[in-house]
GROMACS .gro file of C-alpha atoms in nm:
model
  269
    1MET     CA    1  -1.339  -0.014   1.385
    2ARG     CA    2  -1.043  -0.239   1.454
    3ILE     CA    3  -0.705  -0.182   1.299
    4HIS     CA    4  -0.624  -0.411   1.008
    5LEU     CA    5  -0.468  -0.209   0.728
    6ILE     CA    6  -0.182   0.033   0.801
    7LEU     CA    7   0.058   0.090   0.514
    8PRO     CA    8   0.186   0.395   0.333
    9ILE     CA    9   0.034   0.344  -0.009
   10PHE     CA   10   0.237   0.528  -0.263
   11LEU     CA   11   0.462   0.294  -0.458
   12ALA     CA   12   0.361   0.183  -0.806
   13ALA     CA   13   0.464  -0.179  -0.775
   14ALA     CA   14   0.315  -0.246  -0.435
   15SER     CA   15   0.031  -0.009  -0.386
   16PRO     CA   16  -0.313  -0.003  -0.544
   17SER     CA   17  -0.336   0.375  -0.544
   18LEU     CA   18  -0.027   0.459  -0.746
   19ALA     CA   19  -0.028   0.129  -0.930
   20GLN     CA   20  -0.374   0.226  -1.053
   21ASP     CA   21  -0.257   0.579  -1.127
   22SER     CA   22   0.041   0.442  -1.318
   23SER     CA   23  -0.182   0.220  -1.529
   24VAL     CA   24  -0.336   0.532  -1.680
   25GLU     CA   25   0.004   0.651  -1.795
   26GLU     CA   26   0.107   0.308  -1.923
   27HIS     CA   27  -0.160   0.312  -2.191
   28SER     CA   28   0.081   0.531  -2.387
   29THR     CA   29   0.350   0.368  -2.602
   30VAL     CA   30   0.607   0.180  -2.395
   31LYS     CA   31   0.948   0.351  -2.421
   32ASP     CA   32   1.279   0.166  -2.396
   33GLU     CA   33   1.450   0.449  -2.210
   34THR     CA   34   1.546   0.404  -1.847
   35ARG     CA   35   1.405   0.659  -1.603
   36PHE     CA   36   1.456   0.712  -1.231
   37HIS     CA   37   1.224   0.881  -0.980
   38LEU     CA   38   1.247   0.992  -0.620
   39LEU     CA   39   0.936   0.907  -0.416
   40ALA     CA   40   0.804   1.066  -0.099
   41GLY     CA   41   0.480   1.028   0.090
   42VAL     CA   42   0.302   1.107   0.415
   43GLU     CA   43   0.003   0.907   0.536
   44HIS     CA   44  -0.211   0.928   0.849
   45VAL     CA   45  -0.439   0.646   0.966
   46GLU     CA   46  -0.690   0.643   1.252
   47GLY     CA   47  -0.919   0.379   1.396
   48ASP     CA   48  -0.957   0.145   1.692
   49VAL     CA   49  -0.889  -0.217   1.777
   50GLY     CA   50  -1.182  -0.247   2.013
   51GLU     CA   51  -1.392  -0.037   2.243
   52GLY     CA   52  -1.182   0.247   2.384
   53LEU     CA   53  -0.862   0.123   2.212
   54ASP     CA   54  -0.798   0.395   1.958
   55TYR     CA   55  -0.486   0.427   1.745
   56LYS     CA   56  -0.327   0.702   1.537
   57THR     CA   57  -0.038   0.623   1.306
   58THR     CA   58   0.161   0.848   1.071
   59PHE     CA   59   0.405   0.724   0.807
   60ALA     CA   60   0.665   0.943   0.637
   61THR     CA   61   0.805   0.736   0.350
   62THR     CA   62   1.091   0.790   0.108
   63GLY     CA   63   1.202   0.577  -0.182
   64VAL     CA   64   1.338   0.547  -0.532
   65ALA     CA   65   1.183   0.395  -0.845
   66MET     CA   66   1.313   0.289  -1.185
   67THR     CA   67   1.136   0.213  -1.513
   68SER     CA   68   1.296   0.061  -1.822
   69GLY     CA   69   1.066  -0.037  -2.104
   70ARG     CA   70   0.803  -0.270  -1.962
   71PHE     CA   71   0.992  -0.331  -1.637
   72SER     CA   72   0.972  -0.120  -1.320
   73ALA     CA   73   1.118  -0.154  -0.971
   74SER     CA   74   1.111   0.044  -0.647
   75ALA     CA   75   1.242   0.045  -0.294
   76SER     CA   76   1.099   0.241  -0.002
   77ILE     CA   77   1.123   0.268   0.374
   78PRO     CA   78   0.896   0.458   0.617
   79TYR     CA   79   0.954   0.637   0.943
   80ILE     CA   80   0.661   0.552   1.171
   81SER     CA   81   0.509   0.748   1.458
   82SER     CA   82   0.218   0.577   1.630
   83THR     CA   83   0.005   0.579   1.940
   84ALA     CA   84  -0.160   0.239   1.961
   85PRO     CA   85  -0.257  -0.034   2.208
   86GLN     CA   86   0.042  -0.216   2.352
   87GLU     CA   87  -0.059  -0.552   2.204
   88VAL     CA   88  -0.064  -0.436   1.839
   89ILE     CA   89   0.221  -0.488   1.592
   90ILE     CA   90   0.234  -0.235   1.308
   91ASN     CA   91   0.338  -0.462   1.021
   92GLN     CA   92   0.410  -0.343   0.668
   93GLY     CA   93   0.380  -0.619   0.411
   94GLY     CA   94   0.249  -0.727   0.072
   95LEU     CA   95   0.000  -0.518  -0.119
   96PHE     CA   96  -0.150  -0.377   0.198
   97GLY     CA   97  -0.046  -0.439   0.557
   98THR     CA   98  -0.176  -0.642   0.845
   99PRO     CA   99  -0.118  -0.552   1.208
  100LEU     CA  100  -0.108  -0.861   1.425
  101LEU     CA  101  -0.175  -0.889   1.794
  102GLY     CA  102   0.165  -0.844   1.957
  103SER     CA  103   0.077  -1.012   2.284
  104SER     CA  104  -0.146  -1.300   2.387
  105GLY     CA  105  -0.194  -1.140   2.730
  106SER     CA  106  -0.452  -0.891   2.848
  107GLN     CA  107  -0.242  -0.574   2.805
  108THR     CA  108  -0.453  -0.285   2.680
  109GLY     CA  109  -0.243   0.024   2.752
  110GLN     CA  110  -0.169   0.287   2.487
  111VAL     CA  111   0.197   0.307   2.378
  112GLN     CA  112   0.372   0.587   2.191
  113ARG     CA  113   0.627   0.438   1.954
  114GLU     CA  114   0.833   0.559   1.664
  115GLY     CA  115   1.118   0.443   1.445
  116ILE     CA  116   1.218   0.304   1.107
  117GLY     CA  117   0.968   0.069   0.945
  118ASP     CA  118   1.022  -0.229   0.716
  119LEU     CA  119   1.199  -0.193   0.382
  120SER     CA  120   0.976  -0.269   0.080
  121LEU     CA  121   1.123  -0.398  -0.247
  122ASN     CA  122   0.889  -0.415  -0.546
  123ALA     CA  123   0.905  -0.508  -0.913
  124ALA     CA  124   0.647  -0.514  -1.194
  125TYR     CA  125   0.629  -0.605  -1.562
  126GLN     CA  126   0.379  -0.473  -1.816
  127LEU     CA  127   0.266  -0.766  -2.031
  128PRO     CA  128   0.277  -0.727  -2.412
  129VAL     CA  129  -0.093  -0.794  -2.472
  130SER     CA  130  -0.324  -0.597  -2.699
  131GLY     CA  131  -0.655  -0.439  -2.603
  132VAL     CA  132  -0.588  -0.412  -2.229
  133ASN     CA  133  -0.316  -0.292  -1.997
  134ALA     CA  134  -0.196  -0.591  -1.795
  135SER     CA  135   0.084  -0.612  -1.540
  136ILE     CA  136   0.223  -0.862  -1.292
  137GLY     CA  137   0.436  -0.779  -0.990
  138ALA     CA  138   0.621  -0.914  -0.690
  139SER     CA  139   0.717  -0.763  -0.354
  140VAL     CA  140   0.939  -0.844  -0.058
  141LYS     CA  141   0.914  -0.694   0.289
  142VAL     CA  142   1.256  -0.690   0.453
  143PRO     CA  143   1.227  -0.684   0.836
  144THR     CA  144   1.420  -0.367   0.919
  145ALA     CA  145   1.161  -0.245   1.174
  146SER     CA  146   1.203  -0.308   1.546
  147ARG     CA  147   1.008  -0.610   1.669
  148ARG     CA  148   1.075  -0.502   2.028
  149LYS     CA  149   0.893  -0.172   1.968
  150GLY     CA  150   0.608  -0.345   1.786
  151LEU     CA  151   0.688  -0.168   1.458
  152GLY     CA  152   0.718  -0.495   1.264
  153THR     CA  153   0.698  -0.873   1.290
  154GLY     CA  154   1.073  -0.928   1.248
  155LYS     CA  155   1.001  -1.168   0.962
  156THR     CA  156   1.019  -1.147   0.582
  157ASP     CA  157   0.697  -1.136   0.376
  158TYR     CA  158   0.666  -1.218   0.005
  159GLY     CA  159   0.388  -1.109  -0.230
  160VAL     CA  160   0.272  -1.143  -0.591
  161ASN     CA  161   0.008  -0.931  -0.761
  162GLY     CA  162  -0.152  -0.854  -1.095
  163GLN     CA  163  -0.371  -0.587  -1.249
  164LEU     CA  164  -0.586  -0.540  -1.559
  165SER     CA  165  -0.722  -0.211  -1.692
  166LYS     CA  166  -0.875  -0.087  -2.017
  167LYS     CA  167  -0.910   0.268  -2.145
  168MET     CA  168  -1.263   0.346  -2.265
  169GLY     CA  169  -1.255   0.713  -2.357
  170PRO     CA  170  -1.201   0.912  -2.036
  171ILE     CA  171  -1.294   0.606  -1.822
  172VAL     CA  172  -1.033   0.345  -1.724
  173PRO     CA  173  -1.185   0.057  -1.522
  174PHE     CA  174  -0.939  -0.173  -1.344
  175VAL     CA  175  -0.922  -0.485  -1.129
  176GLY     CA  176  -0.630  -0.621  -0.926
  177ALA     CA  177  -0.549  -0.914  -0.701
  178GLY     CA  178  -0.262  -1.016  -0.476
  179TYR     CA  179  -0.135  -1.300  -0.261
  180THR     CA  180   0.103  -1.245   0.032
  181ILE     CA  181   0.306  -1.513   0.213
  182ILE     CA  182   0.333  -1.391   0.571
  183GLY     CA  183   0.650  -1.459   0.767
  184GLU     CA  184   0.518  -1.607   1.090
  185PRO     CA  185   0.641  -1.429   1.406
  186ASP     CA  186   0.752  -1.641   1.699
  187ASN     CA  187   0.462  -1.772   1.910
  188PHE     CA  188   0.195  -1.655   1.663
  189ALA     CA  189  -0.020  -1.849   1.419
  190THR     CA  190  -0.074  -1.665   1.091
  191ARG     CA  191  -0.213  -1.743   0.748
  192ASN     CA  192  -0.129  -1.613   0.402
  193ILE     CA  193  -0.340  -1.332   0.259
  194LEU     CA  194  -0.557  -1.292  -0.050
  195SER     CA  195  -0.646  -0.935  -0.148
  196GLY     CA  196  -0.823  -0.761  -0.432
  197THR     CA  197  -0.936  -0.425  -0.562
  198ALA     CA  198  -1.172  -0.298  -0.832
  199GLY     CA  199  -1.251   0.052  -0.946
  200SER     CA  200  -1.208   0.312  -1.215
  201HIS     CA  201  -1.012   0.620  -1.314
  202LEU     CA  202  -1.169   0.928  -1.465
  203LEU     CA  203  -0.916   1.104  -1.689
  204LEU     CA  204  -0.918   1.482  -1.660
  205GLY     CA  205  -0.723   1.599  -1.962
  206GLU     CA  206  -0.378   1.459  -2.039
  207ASN     CA  207  -0.215   1.501  -1.697
  208SER     CA  208  -0.476   1.442  -1.423
  209ALA     CA  209  -0.704   1.164  -1.305
  210LEU     CA  210  -0.960   1.091  -1.036
  211SER     CA  211  -0.981   0.737  -0.896
  212ALA     CA  212  -1.239   0.545  -0.694
  213SER     CA  213  -1.208   0.183  -0.585
  214TYR     CA  214  -1.319  -0.089  -0.346
  215SER     CA  215  -1.053  -0.295  -0.165
  216TYR     CA  216  -1.074  -0.625   0.019
  217GLU     CA  217  -0.806  -0.806   0.218
  218GLN     CA  218  -0.813  -1.126   0.419
  219SER     CA  219  -0.685  -1.111   0.773
  220ALA     CA  220  -0.355  -1.279   0.859
  221SER     CA  221  -0.520  -1.402   1.180
  222THR     CA  222  -0.841  -1.596   1.224
  223SER     CA  223  -0.913  -1.386   1.534
  224ILE     CA  224  -0.936  -1.066   1.327
  225GLY     CA  225  -1.199  -1.002   1.061
  226ASP     CA  226  -1.126  -0.926   0.695
  227SER     CA  227  -1.080  -0.567   0.582
  228GLN     CA  228  -1.299  -0.379   0.333
  229SER     CA  229  -1.269  -0.014   0.234
  230ILE     CA  230  -1.364   0.250  -0.021
  231ASN     CA  231  -1.073   0.450  -0.165
  232MET     CA  232  -1.062   0.783  -0.347
  233GLY     CA  233  -0.765   0.957  -0.508
  234PHE     CA  234  -0.651   1.239  -0.734
  235GLY     CA  235  -0.320   1.271  -0.918
  236THR     CA  236  -0.181   1.539  -1.148
  237ASN     CA  237   0.146   1.643  -1.311
  238LEU     CA  238   0.287   1.968  -1.180
  239SER     CA  239   0.551   1.955  -1.454
  240ARG     CA  240   0.703   1.698  -1.690
  241SER     CA  241   0.907   1.551  -1.405
  242VAL     CA  242   0.690   1.613  -1.097
  243ARG     CA  243   0.365   1.437  -1.012
  244ILE     CA  244   0.162   1.484  -0.694
  245GLY     CA  245  -0.125   1.278  -0.560
  246VAL     CA  246  -0.368   1.278  -0.269
  247ASP     CA  247  -0.585   0.989  -0.159
  248GLY     CA  248  -0.801   0.868   0.123
  249ALA     CA  249  -1.004   0.571   0.241
  250VAL     CA  250  -1.303   0.496   0.460
  251GLY     CA  251  -1.339   0.158   0.627
  252LEU     CA  252  -1.647  -0.053   0.556
  253SER     CA  253  -1.572  -0.332   0.804
  254ASP     CA  254  -1.481  -0.346   1.173
  255ALA     CA  255  -1.132  -0.467   1.082
  256ALA     CA  256  -1.056  -0.171   0.855
  257PRO     CA  257  -0.922   0.168   0.967
  258ASP     CA  258  -1.190   0.431   1.016
  259THR     CA  259  -1.006   0.682   0.796
  260ARG     CA  260  -0.685   0.713   0.598
  261VAL     CA  261  -0.546   1.020   0.419
  262GLY     CA  262  -0.223   1.044   0.221
  263LEU     CA  263  -0.007   1.279   0.015
  264LYS     CA  264   0.243   1.148  -0.243
  265LEU     CA  265   0.515   1.306  -0.455
  266ARG     CA  266   0.714   1.162  -0.747
  267ILE     CA  267   1.008   1.351  -0.894
  268GLY     CA  268   1.196   1.247  -1.207
  269ILE     CA  269   1.576   1.255  -1.191
   0.00000   0.00000   0.00000
């Protein structure tokens, strides 16, 4: 399958996996207290961008998050290590991420690259509506990654997103959608991205949950197909201040990664 979605998914405001996991917790009474968390995650993605053009990319991400009443915000930055075709840009942006072709030429060699990725800034607000858990969010990708190395586009991306969920006993179905304005790299034609997800949590007691979802994302380039994947995850509290989660995904379309696995940690401070 071709590469289309490479992003460390572990921040509540920008990522379906922890945003969905957080929606389970947010069904409890909203508290006015301000809380801070340290975030850490490791994610490994594998796939191909064409016949014989395999890629392997690992993200090690750190960040910080804050919640105050209905408002939450986070900032994160990854360190990226990747072996990928020379013409691929590893771009972090919006709800997901869209690698773009980094060269219009015929280069096909594999390149080992590593370095700091793009800084992600995210914010979300839980709406005061009854009967359902509803939130809206916004994100900005700051171009801190090296364009020369192909670790980013060198441009700023902006995104908005929303999610609805409803607790029905131990089952919490959810749907989400997002729209990302892609900063167009020099000499490349791009388009903005619509994305969506739908799935459900299964609550396992008061502190744990299983999640399953389907995700769809438009391609930022008309030359690359849209991405579809099935995602699974599990999260649990190790203590009152420590939560750990694991997740994975399997691509359903040629443009999606073949596999993705991730480990996430959130520590209250």
